[in-house]
Amino acid sequence: MQEDQQKKEIMNRRHFSFRLNLFFFATFFLFSVLIVRLAILQFVEGPQLKEEESALGSKPVAIPPIRGNILDSSGKAIAYSTSTQSLYYTIEPGTKVEDSKALAARLYADFQEHGDDKSLTLDDIIKNMDLDYRKNTISVPRRIKTGLNQKEIAYFLENRDLYKGVEIVEESIRHYDQDTVAVQLVGYLKKFESGASDLDQYKGKDKNKDLQLKYLPQETVGFDGLEMMYQDELRGKNGLKTYPINSSGRIIGPPVITKPEKGNNIVLTINRDVQLATEKAIMDQLANSSNLRKKQQKPKTGYAVAMEVNTGKVIAMASMPDYDPKVWEGGGISTEDYNKIKGIMGNGTIRSIYGPYNDEEEVKKLTSSLVPLGSTMKPLTVLVGLNEKLITPSTYYNDDGTFYYGKEGTHRRAIRNSGGHAYGMMDPARAIAKSSNPFMAEKVGNALYFAHKGNTSVDIWDSYMKQFGLGVLTGSGLPYEHKGLVNYYHEAEAASAQSALIQASFGQQGRYTTLQLAQYTSMLANRGKRMKPQFVSKIIDREGNLVEGFTPEVLNTVDFPDSYWKEVESGMSQVKVKVFEDAPYRVNRKTGTSEQLVGGKTIDNSVFIAYAPAEKPVLAVAVVVPFGGFGSESAAPIARKIFDAYDEAIGLHGVPKKPAANETNGSDSGSNTNTAE
C-alpha cells in the first residue's frame, strides 16, 4: 500500500515537471514569435508604415497638368494652353430651374462688381449653366466663367456657403488660333469623363497609382487629330496640393504645392501661309461655282493636301469648310453647335465625310469625301501596262473614240472618251495627255485580263494599287484614317474580272482619300518612293530643348526602268490646263473627272494631281472637289494657288519669293473649260 502511494507521488511529480516544461516552452515560443514580428515591423514594414502614417496625416489633391502647345512650322502657336481659375456650377438633384436662374442673377451681379471682364451677360451665364441638359448630364459640373481674377477668387472663397453647387477649379484652358489653321488636322479636346475613358487609348489611365500620371475626370484629352495622336507628349504631369490633416480628417494647415509639369510642344510641318492660302483657295472656288458646265451641280466641300516629295512633310492639309474650334472649349459641345458642324468636324482628307447637312435625307443627295480618282489614275495605269509588258513606250494605238467589250447583245458595253472625242494615233504618253479611256481600257485593263484570266489578273492590279498607297493606310498615324474603298473585287464578283479591270483602268473602281492621292502623286514625282506623311518636324520641351526629331521615312519602293517613268512624265507634262499656262515653274499634272451616281443622278467630281518643279520635283499636290465638275474646272485652280503660295513662302527652287510677306495670296487665273479629262 505504501509502495503504491510512492509510485503515485512519483507520477504526479513527473506530470508536473512535464506541464511546467511545456509551459516554459510555449512561453519561449510565443516570445520568439513576438520578437521576430517586432523585427519585421521595424526593419521590413517600417518604411511602408511610415508612408501610411504620413498619408493619414495629409490629403493630396491633384492639379490638372498644363497641356503643351501645337506650333506651326515657324513656331507660332496654333493651339496653346494657359493655367487659370474657373468657376463651375453643379446642378444638385431636386434643384429648380428658377433657383438656378436666381443664382445666375447673383453671379452676374458679383462678376460686375468684382470682375475685370464685363462682357459676360446674364444670358451667357444661364446658357453656360446648361439647365436643359443639352451639353452635359446632371452630375457634370458646368463651367460658368474662366480666368477669374484675385478679387473674384477671394470673394467666392469667403462666401462659399452662400453659393450652393458653386466651386472654383484650377484648370488648363485650351485656346486656338483665331485664323482657324488646319482645324480638323489639329483636332479637339473632350473631358476625360465624357466618353474618352471608353477609348482604348485611355482605358485605365484614371486608375494609375502615380497621382502625377493619373487622368482626372474633369481634365480634357485629345479626341481627334494631332491632339489625340500626340496626347502622351502634350499632356504633361499633374501637380499636387498636399494638405496636412488631423485624425478627424480636418485640414489643419496650408498645403505643400507641387506645380503641374507642362507637356511638351510639337512643331508641325504645316506652313501657316500655305495652309491659309489653301483654305482660302478652296472656299473661294466653292463660292464661285457658276462656271461649271453642269449648272445644277453646286459643290459644298473641297479637300487638298500639299506634301513634299522627298521628305513626306505635309505642308498644307485642308478640309473645307472648317469651323471655329472654340465650340469645344470646356471639353464639351452643345447640341446646337454640334448640329452646325456635324458634317464637317471630321478630317475629309483622310476619311469619309459629307459636308454640311441638316438631316439624313439631305445626306443621300451628297457624295462623301472619298471619290473615284477618275483620269488621275491613268499615269499609274500606264506604269502597270509597261511593267506587265502589255505595252511599250513605243506602242501606238488608234483611238477612234470607243472600245467595246463583252458578248454581243445585252452584255456588250462601250468605253468612250469624255465628250465623245476620237484622238487618233497615240503612244502611252499622248494617251495620258489626251486622257484616252479606250487606250487604258483596251491596252491595259483588257490586256491584263487576257494575260492572266480570272481573279489572278485582279490580284495583280490590286498589288500595284497597294504599292502606290491606294487601298492601304498611308502610314500617317492619324486617328480614324480610312484606307479607301476598293470596288474592283466586287465588280469582278458581280460582273466579271474583265469588267473590273477595264473600269479600274480609267479610275472608276476605287474610292480613295486625298492624302492617299497626294502620296501616290509624290511617288510619281520621286519615281517610286512611298514616303510616310509627316505632320510633326520635332517635339521640344517647354524650354525649347529637343525631345525628339523626325527624319524622312520610306515605306516601300517600286523599281521601274527610267524609260517607264519618262513616258509618264512626258504625258503629264502635255496635259492642257489653262490655269498653269503662265506659271513661272514647270508642272507635271493630271486632271480627273470621276462620275458617281448620287441621289439618282450622275454627278461629276473634280480631281487634280500635280507636282513641281517638273525637272526636280519638290512639292506634290492633290485636290478633290465633290460635285466640282471637270478636274480643270474646280480642282486645278485651287492647286495653282497652293503651288504659288509654296513658291512665295518656301520656294519651289529653294528660295522663297516673299519671305517677309504676312499674307500669301495665290494668283487667280480662272479656270479652263476646254480640257480633256
mmCIF file of N, CA and C in Angstrom, residues 151-256:
data_model
loop_
_atom_site.group_PDB
_atom_site.id
_atom_site.type_symbol
_atom_site.label_atom_id
_atom_site.label_comp_id
_atom_site.label_asym_id
_atom_site.label_seq_id
_atom_site.Cartn_x
_atom_site.Cartn_y
_atom_site.Cartn_z
ATOM 1 N N LYS A 151 -9.738 89.194 -56.984
ATOM 2 C CA LYS A 151 -10.890 89.674 -56.219
ATOM 3 C C LYS A 151 -12.044 88.677 -56.281
ATOM 4 N N GLU A 152 -12.284 88.144 -57.468
ATOM 5 C CA GLU A 152 -13.369 87.183 -57.624
ATOM 6 C C GLU A 152 -13.080 85.912 -56.839
ATOM 7 N N ILE A 153 -11.843 85.446 -56.925
ATOM 8 C CA ILE A 153 -11.470 84.223 -56.202
ATOM 9 C C ILE A 153 -11.656 84.415 -54.700
ATOM 10 N N ALA A 154 -11.153 85.532 -54.196
ATOM 11 C CA ALA A 154 -11.256 85.803 -52.753
ATOM 12 C C ALA A 154 -12.718 85.911 -52.319
ATOM 13 N N TYR A 155 -13.535 86.575 -53.126
ATOM 14 C CA TYR A 155 -14.937 86.769 -52.767
ATOM 15 C C TYR A 155 -15.687 85.439 -52.676
ATOM 16 N N PHE A 156 -15.519 84.591 -53.691
ATOM 17 C CA PHE A 156 -16.269 83.337 -53.703
ATOM 18 C C PHE A 156 -15.753 82.353 -52.650
ATOM 19 N N LEU A 157 -14.454 82.404 -52.346
ATOM 20 C CA LEU A 157 -13.933 81.533 -51.295
ATOM 21 C C LEU A 157 -14.443 81.961 -49.923
ATOM 22 N N GLU A 158 -14.543 83.263 -49.711
ATOM 23 C CA GLU A 158 -15.012 83.768 -48.419
ATOM 24 C C GLU A 158 -16.506 83.521 -48.228
ATOM 25 N N ASN A 159 -17.242 83.436 -49.330
ATOM 26 C CA ASN A 159 -18.701 83.305 -49.244
ATOM 27 C C ASN A 159 -19.196 81.990 -49.855
ATOM 28 N N ARG A 160 -18.382 80.958 -49.738
ATOM 29 C CA ARG A 160 -18.729 79.686 -50.371
ATOM 30 C C ARG A 160 -20.035 79.107 -49.834
ATOM 31 N N ASP A 161 -20.368 79.392 -48.578
ATOM 32 C CA ASP A 161 -21.593 78.845 -48.000
ATOM 33 C C ASP A 161 -22.847 79.452 -48.629
ATOM 34 N N LEU A 162 -22.692 80.583 -49.271
ATOM 35 C CA LEU A 162 -23.846 81.269 -49.858
ATOM 36 C C LEU A 162 -24.126 80.821 -51.291
ATOM 37 N N TYR A 163 -23.204 80.026 -51.864
ATOM 38 C CA TYR A 163 -23.334 79.652 -53.276
ATOM 39 C C TYR A 163 -23.358 78.128 -53.392
ATOM 40 N N LYS A 164 -24.536 77.576 -53.280
ATOM 41 C CA LYS A 164 -24.709 76.129 -53.320
ATOM 42 C C LYS A 164 -24.400 75.588 -54.720
ATOM 43 N N GLY A 165 -23.512 74.592 -54.779
ATOM 44 C CA GLY A 165 -23.167 73.972 -56.062
ATOM 45 C C GLY A 165 -22.077 74.684 -56.825
ATOM 46 N N VAL A 166 -21.547 75.791 -56.265
ATOM 47 C CA VAL A 166 -20.521 76.573 -56.951
ATOM 48 C C VAL A 166 -19.153 76.264 -56.341
ATOM 49 N N GLU A 167 -18.150 76.075 -57.224
ATOM 50 C CA GLU A 167 -16.787 75.848 -56.742
ATOM 51 C C GLU A 167 -15.792 76.442 -57.718
ATOM 52 N N ILE A 168 -14.617 76.754 -57.181
ATOM 53 C CA ILE A 168 -13.531 77.282 -58.012
ATOM 54 C C ILE A 168 -12.560 76.149 -58.304
ATOM 55 N N VAL A 169 -12.230 75.995 -59.572
ATOM 56 C CA VAL A 169 -11.368 74.899 -60.011
ATOM 57 C C VAL A 169 -10.166 75.472 -60.751
ATOM 58 N N GLU A 170 -8.989 75.006 -60.380
ATOM 59 C CA GLU A 170 -7.781 75.370 -61.120
ATOM 60 C C GLU A 170 -7.649 74.411 -62.291
ATOM 61 N N GLU A 171 -7.531 74.943 -63.498
ATOM 62 C CA GLU A 171 -7.506 74.079 -64.676
ATOM 63 C C GLU A 171 -6.689 74.697 -65.799
ATOM 64 N N SER A 172 -6.481 73.875 -66.817
ATOM 65 C CA SER A 172 -5.766 74.298 -68.013
ATOM 66 C C SER A 172 -6.787 74.529 -69.132
ATOM 67 N N ILE A 173 -6.752 75.689 -69.744
ATOM 68 C CA ILE A 173 -7.706 76.047 -70.786
ATOM 69 C C ILE A 173 -7.012 76.013 -72.144
ATOM 70 N N ARG A 174 -7.646 75.366 -73.122
ATOM 71 C CA ARG A 174 -7.090 75.271 -74.472
ATOM 72 C C ARG A 174 -7.603 76.417 -75.328
ATOM 73 N N HIS A 175 -6.681 77.096 -75.988
ATOM 74 C CA HIS A 175 -7.026 78.188 -76.901
ATOM 75 C C HIS A 175 -6.536 77.833 -78.302
ATOM 76 N N TYR A 176 -7.235 78.342 -79.301
ATOM 77 C CA TYR A 176 -6.876 78.051 -80.692
ATOM 78 C C TYR A 176 -6.697 79.346 -81.475
ATOM 79 N N ASP A 177 -5.844 79.274 -82.473
ATOM 80 C CA ASP A 177 -5.560 80.423 -83.320
ATOM 81 C C ASP A 177 -6.851 80.940 -83.958
ATOM 82 N N GLN A 178 -7.045 82.249 -83.921
ATOM 83 C CA GLN A 178 -8.264 82.832 -84.458
ATOM 84 C C GLN A 178 -8.373 82.669 -85.969
ATOM 85 N N ASP A 179 -7.274 82.349 -86.634
ATOM 86 C CA ASP A 179 -7.310 82.114 -88.082
ATOM 87 C C ASP A 179 -7.804 80.716 -88.423
ATOM 88 N N THR A 180 -8.107 79.909 -87.426
ATOM 89 C CA THR A 180 -8.567 78.525 -87.600
ATOM 90 C C THR A 180 -7.678 77.772 -88.590
ATOM 91 N N VAL A 181 -6.436 77.591 -88.191
ATOM 92 C CA VAL A 181 -5.434 76.943 -89.050
ATOM 93 C C VAL A 181 -5.529 75.424 -88.923
ATOM 94 N N ALA A 182 -5.776 74.746 -90.042
ATOM 95 C CA ALA A 182 -5.779 73.277 -90.094
ATOM 96 C C ALA A 182 -6.603 72.673 -88.956
ATOM 97 N N VAL A 183 -7.825 73.144 -88.819
ATOM 98 C CA VAL A 183 -8.662 72.793 -87.667
ATOM 99 C C VAL A 183 -8.838 71.288 -87.508
ATOM 100 N N GLN A 184 -9.257 70.598 -88.589
ATOM 101 C CA GLN A 184 -9.541 69.163 -88.460
ATOM 102 C C GLN A 184 -8.274 68.348 -88.270
ATOM 103 N N LEU A 185 -7.152 68.809 -88.802
ATOM 104 C CA LEU A 185 -5.881 68.111 -88.577
ATOM 105 C C LEU A 185 -5.472 68.241 -87.116
ATOM 106 N N VAL A 186 -5.583 69.422 -86.545
ATOM 107 C CA VAL A 186 -5.210 69.645 -85.145
ATOM 108 C C VAL A 186 -6.115 68.840 -84.220
ATOM 109 N N GLY A 187 -7.424 68.814 -84.508
ATOM 110 C CA GLY A 187 -8.351 68.046 -83.690
ATOM 111 C C GLY A 187 -8.908 68.861 -82.539
ATOM 112 N N TYR A 188 -9.502 68.184 -81.563
ATOM 113 C CA TYR A 188 -10.142 68.873 -80.448
ATOM 114 C C TYR A 188 -10.030 68.041 -79.175
ATOM 115 N N LEU A 189 -10.433 68.648 -78.053
ATOM 116 C CA LEU A 189 -10.358 68.002 -76.745
ATOM 117 C C LEU A 189 -11.754 67.783 -76.187
ATOM 118 N N LYS A 190 -11.890 66.731 -75.369
ATOM 119 C CA LYS A 190 -13.114 66.491 -74.616
ATOM 120 C C LYS A 190 -12.749 66.112 -73.187
ATOM 121 N N LYS A 191 -13.716 66.286 -72.287
ATOM 122 C CA LYS A 191 -13.489 65.859 -70.915
ATOM 123 C C LYS A 191 -13.231 64.358 -70.869
ATOM 124 N N PHE A 192 -12.296 63.975 -70.021
ATOM 125 C CA PHE A 192 -11.964 62.560 -69.891
ATOM 126 C C PHE A 192 -13.186 61.737 -69.513
ATOM 127 N N GLU A 193 -14.004 62.278 -68.642
ATOM 128 C CA GLU A 193 -15.166 61.526 -68.179
ATOM 129 C C GLU A 193 -16.311 61.527 -69.194
ATOM 130 N N SER A 194 -16.192 62.305 -70.265
ATOM 131 C CA SER A 194 -17.273 62.416 -71.253
ATOM 132 C C SER A 194 -16.997 61.560 -72.480
ATOM 133 N N GLY A 195 -16.733 60.305 -72.265
ATOM 134 C CA GLY A 195 -16.558 59.374 -73.378
ATOM 135 C C GLY A 195 -15.136 58.972 -73.670
ATOM 136 N N ALA A 196 -14.155 59.781 -73.259
ATOM 137 C CA ALA A 196 -12.761 59.457 -73.571
ATOM 138 C C ALA A 196 -12.306 58.195 -72.862
ATOM 139 N N SER A 197 -12.819 57.975 -71.656
ATOM 140 C CA SER A 197 -12.383 56.814 -70.880
ATOM 141 C C SER A 197 -12.787 55.492 -71.531
ATOM 142 N N ASP A 198 -13.699 55.546 -72.503
ATOM 143 C CA ASP A 198 -14.123 54.331 -73.195
ATOM 144 C C ASP A 198 -13.218 53.968 -74.368
ATOM 145 N N LEU A 199 -12.384 54.916 -74.794
ATOM 146 C CA LEU A 199 -11.489 54.658 -75.917
ATOM 147 C C LEU A 199 -10.304 53.805 -75.460
ATOM 148 N N ASP A 200 -9.851 52.925 -76.334
ATOM 149 C CA ASP A 200 -8.733 52.031 -75.995
ATOM 150 C C ASP A 200 -7.506 52.812 -75.540
ATOM 151 N N GLN A 201 -7.268 53.947 -76.176
ATOM 152 C CA GLN A 201 -6.083 54.736 -75.861
ATOM 153 C C GLN A 201 -6.072 55.216 -74.410
ATOM 154 N N TYR A 202 -7.258 55.377 -73.815
ATOM 155 C CA TYR A 202 -7.342 55.973 -72.485
ATOM 156 C C TYR A 202 -7.808 55.015 -71.394
ATOM 157 N N LYS A 203 -8.084 53.783 -71.748
ATOM 158 C CA LYS A 203 -8.576 52.841 -70.742
ATOM 159 C C LYS A 203 -7.541 52.624 -69.642
ATOM 160 N N GLY A 204 -7.995 52.732 -68.400
ATOM 161 C CA GLY A 204 -7.125 52.504 -67.248
ATOM 162 C C GLY A 204 -6.280 53.685 -66.854
ATOM 163 N N LYS A 205 -6.320 54.775 -67.622
ATOM 164 C CA LYS A 205 -5.493 55.940 -67.299
ATOM 165 C C LYS A 205 -5.923 56.591 -65.981
ATOM 166 N N ASP A 206 -7.196 56.415 -65.630
ATOM 167 C CA ASP A 206 -7.680 57.008 -64.381
ATOM 168 C C ASP A 206 -7.446 56.102 -63.178
ATOM 169 N N LYS A 207 -6.789 54.970 -63.403
ATOM 170 C CA LYS A 207 -6.510 54.024 -62.317
ATOM 171 C C LYS A 207 -5.036 54.028 -61.916
ATOM 172 N N ASN A 208 -4.246 54.875 -62.554
ATOM 173 C CA ASN A 208 -2.813 54.915 -62.274
ATOM 174 C C ASN A 208 -2.558 55.296 -60.815
ATOM 175 N N LYS A 209 -1.710 54.542 -60.124
ATOM 176 C CA LYS A 209 -1.425 54.801 -58.711
ATOM 177 C C LYS A 209 -0.538 56.022 -58.515
ATOM 178 N N ASP A 210 0.195 56.384 -59.562
ATOM 179 C CA ASP A 210 1.015 57.591 -59.502
ATOM 180 C C ASP A 210 0.102 58.789 -59.729
ATOM 181 N N LEU A 211 -0.111 59.606 -58.694
ATOM 182 C CA LEU A 211 -1.064 60.713 -58.778
ATOM 183 C C LEU A 211 -0.679 61.738 -59.841
ATOM 184 N N GLN A 212 0.596 61.825 -60.176
ATOM 185 C CA GLN A 212 1.006 62.794 -61.193
ATOM 186 C C GLN A 212 0.674 62.310 -62.605
ATOM 187 N N LEU A 213 0.481 61.012 -62.766
ATOM 188 C CA LEU A 213 0.167 60.448 -64.076
ATOM 189 C C LEU A 213 -1.301 60.062 -64.211
ATOM 190 N N LYS A 214 -2.001 60.024 -63.117
ATOM 191 C CA LYS A 214 -3.399 59.603 -63.125
ATOM 192 C C LYS A 214 -4.273 60.621 -63.849
ATOM 193 N N TYR A 215 -5.088 60.142 -64.791
ATOM 194 C CA TYR A 215 -6.000 61.029 -65.501
ATOM 195 C C TYR A 215 -7.159 61.411 -64.581
ATOM 196 N N LEU A 216 -7.527 62.681 -64.633
ATOM 197 C CA LEU A 216 -8.570 63.212 -63.773
ATOM 198 C C LEU A 216 -9.884 63.316 -64.537
ATOM 199 N N PRO A 217 -10.999 63.083 -63.882
ATOM 200 C CA PRO A 217 -12.292 63.083 -64.582
ATOM 201 C C PRO A 217 -12.562 64.363 -65.357
ATOM 202 N N GLN A 218 -12.168 65.510 -64.792
ATOM 203 C CA GLN A 218 -12.510 66.783 -65.414
ATOM 204 C C GLN A 218 -11.434 67.311 -66.365
ATOM 205 N N GLU A 219 -10.327 66.608 -66.509
ATOM 206 C CA GLU A 219 -9.320 67.114 -67.439
ATOM 207 C C GLU A 219 -9.730 66.808 -68.870
ATOM 208 N N THR A 220 -9.227 67.622 -69.798
ATOM 209 C CA THR A 220 -9.544 67.434 -71.206
ATOM 210 C C THR A 220 -8.419 66.669 -71.892
ATOM 211 N N VAL A 221 -8.797 65.794 -72.808
ATOM 212 C CA VAL A 221 -7.825 64.959 -73.512
ATOM 213 C C VAL A 221 -8.120 65.000 -75.005
ATOM 214 N N GLY A 222 -7.123 64.661 -75.807
ATOM 215 C CA GLY A 222 -7.285 64.663 -77.255
ATOM 216 C C GLY A 222 -8.314 63.651 -77.710
ATOM 217 N N PHE A 223 -9.225 64.108 -78.562
ATOM 218 C CA PHE A 223 -10.297 63.238 -79.034
ATOM 219 C C PHE A 223 -10.253 63.036 -80.541
ATOM 220 N N ASP A 224 -9.375 63.746 -81.218
ATOM 221 C CA ASP A 224 -9.225 63.578 -82.662
ATOM 222 C C ASP A 224 -7.956 64.298 -83.090
ATOM 223 N N GLY A 225 -7.506 63.996 -84.307
ATOM 224 C CA GLY A 225 -6.383 64.702 -84.900
ATOM 225 C C GLY A 225 -5.095 64.583 -84.109
ATOM 226 N N LEU A 226 -4.245 65.607 -84.269
ATOM 227 C CA LEU A 226 -2.942 65.599 -83.607
ATOM 228 C C LEU A 226 -3.080 65.714 -82.096
ATOM 229 N N GLU A 227 -4.150 66.340 -81.627
ATOM 230 C CA GLU A 227 -4.384 66.419 -80.183
ATOM 231 C C GLU A 227 -4.482 65.018 -79.587
ATOM 232 N N MET A 228 -5.059 64.103 -80.327
ATOM 233 C CA MET A 228 -5.193 62.723 -79.856
ATOM 234 C C MET A 228 -3.935 61.909 -80.170
ATOM 235 N N MET A 229 -3.404 62.098 -81.366
ATOM 236 C CA MET A 229 -2.245 61.325 -81.811
ATOM 237 C C MET A 229 -1.031 61.564 -80.903
ATOM 238 N N TYR A 230 -0.859 62.806 -80.434
ATOM 239 C CA TYR A 230 0.292 63.154 -79.596
ATOM 240 C C TYR A 230 -0.125 63.470 -78.153
ATOM 241 N N GLN A 231 -1.178 62.813 -77.684
ATOM 242 C CA GLN A 231 -1.688 63.019 -76.334
ATOM 243 C C GLN A 231 -0.613 62.822 -75.271
ATOM 244 N N ASP A 232 0.156 61.761 -75.359
ATOM 245 C CA ASP A 232 1.157 61.457 -74.331
ATOM 246 C C ASP A 232 2.226 62.543 -74.243
ATOM 247 N N GLU A 233 2.623 63.097 -75.389
ATOM 248 C CA GLU A 233 3.649 64.133 -75.392
ATOM 249 C C GLU A 233 3.092 65.472 -74.925
ATOM 250 N N LEU A 234 1.837 65.738 -75.252
ATOM 251 C CA LEU A 234 1.252 67.037 -74.953
ATOM 252 C C LEU A 234 0.751 67.158 -73.515
ATOM 253 N N ARG A 235 0.383 66.044 -72.889
ATOM 254 C CA ARG A 235 -0.354 66.117 -71.628
ATOM 255 C C ARG A 235 0.419 66.747 -70.473
ATOM 256 N N GLY A 236 1.639 66.357 -70.234
ATOM 257 C CA GLY A 236 2.353 66.808 -69.045
ATOM 258 C C GLY A 236 2.012 65.948 -67.833
ATOM 259 N N LYS A 237 2.281 66.461 -66.618
ATOM 260 C CA LYS A 237 2.009 65.725 -65.380
ATOM 261 C C LYS A 237 1.194 66.585 -64.419
ATOM 262 N N ASN A 238 0.358 65.907 -63.627
ATOM 263 C CA ASN A 238 -0.447 66.611 -62.631
ATOM 264 C C ASN A 238 0.441 67.275 -61.590
ATOM 265 N N GLY A 239 -0.058 68.395 -61.059
ATOM 266 C CA GLY A 239 0.544 68.963 -59.871
ATOM 267 C C GLY A 239 -0.167 68.399 -58.652
ATOM 268 N N LEU A 240 0.332 68.712 -57.473
ATOM 269 C CA LEU A 240 -0.280 68.205 -56.238
ATOM 270 C C LEU A 240 -0.367 69.316 -55.200
ATOM 271 N N LYS A 241 -1.516 69.364 -54.524
ATOM 272 C CA LYS A 241 -1.661 70.160 -53.305
ATOM 273 C C LYS A 241 -1.811 69.170 -52.154
ATOM 274 N N THR A 242 -0.835 69.107 -51.271
ATOM 275 C CA THR A 242 -0.865 68.161 -50.156
ATOM 276 C C THR A 242 -1.202 68.912 -48.875
ATOM 277 N N TYR A 243 -2.422 68.680 -48.346
ATOM 278 C CA TYR A 243 -2.903 69.370 -47.155
ATOM 279 C C TYR A 243 -2.614 68.533 -45.902
ATOM 280 N N PRO A 244 -2.097 69.129 -44.814
ATOM 281 C CA PRO A 244 -1.968 68.400 -43.538
ATOM 282 C C PRO A 244 -3.349 68.285 -42.878
ATOM 283 N N ILE A 245 -3.672 67.108 -42.350
ATOM 284 C CA ILE A 245 -4.967 66.896 -41.714
ATOM 285 C C ILE A 245 -4.769 66.225 -40.361
ATOM 286 N N ASN A 246 -5.752 66.394 -39.485
ATOM 287 C CA ASN A 246 -5.699 65.743 -38.174
ATOM 288 C C ASN A 246 -6.417 64.400 -38.222
ATOM 289 N N SER A 247 -6.537 63.758 -37.051
ATOM 290 C CA SER A 247 -7.124 62.424 -37.000
ATOM 291 C C SER A 247 -8.586 62.411 -37.409
ATOM 292 N N SER A 248 -9.229 63.576 -37.380
ATOM 293 C CA SER A 248 -10.636 63.661 -37.785
ATOM 294 C C SER A 248 -10.784 63.987 -39.267
ATOM 295 N N GLY A 249 -9.656 64.136 -39.957
ATOM 296 C CA GLY A 249 -9.705 64.424 -41.376
ATOM 297 C C GLY A 249 -9.846 65.893 -41.696
ATOM 298 N N ARG A 250 -9.699 66.763 -40.713
ATOM 299 C CA ARG A 250 -9.811 68.194 -40.939
ATOM 300 C C ARG A 250 -8.463 68.775 -41.364
ATOM 301 N N ILE A 251 -8.504 69.700 -42.290
ATOM 302 C CA ILE A 251 -7.285 70.371 -42.738
ATOM 303 C C ILE A 251 -6.801 71.293 -41.630
ATOM 304 N N ILE A 252 -5.525 71.193 -41.292
ATOM 305 C CA ILE A 252 -5.001 71.942 -40.141
ATOM 306 C C ILE A 252 -3.854 72.880 -40.515
ATOM 307 N N GLY A 253 -3.654 73.090 -41.818
ATOM 308 C CA GLY A 253 -2.564 73.972 -42.211
ATOM 309 C C GLY A 253 -2.541 74.210 -43.707
ATOM 310 N N PRO A 254 -1.637 75.087 -44.160
ATOM 311 C CA PRO A 254 -1.539 75.387 -45.596
ATOM 312 C C PRO A 254 -0.973 74.187 -46.363
ATOM 313 N N PRO A 255 -1.307 74.064 -47.655
ATOM 314 C CA PRO A 255 -0.840 72.920 -48.438
ATOM 315 C C PRO A 255 0.606 73.075 -48.901
ATOM 316 N N VAL A 256 1.234 71.939 -49.141
ATOM 317 C CA VAL A 256 2.524 71.907 -49.832
ATOM 318 C C VAL A 256 2.222 71.669 -51.309
#
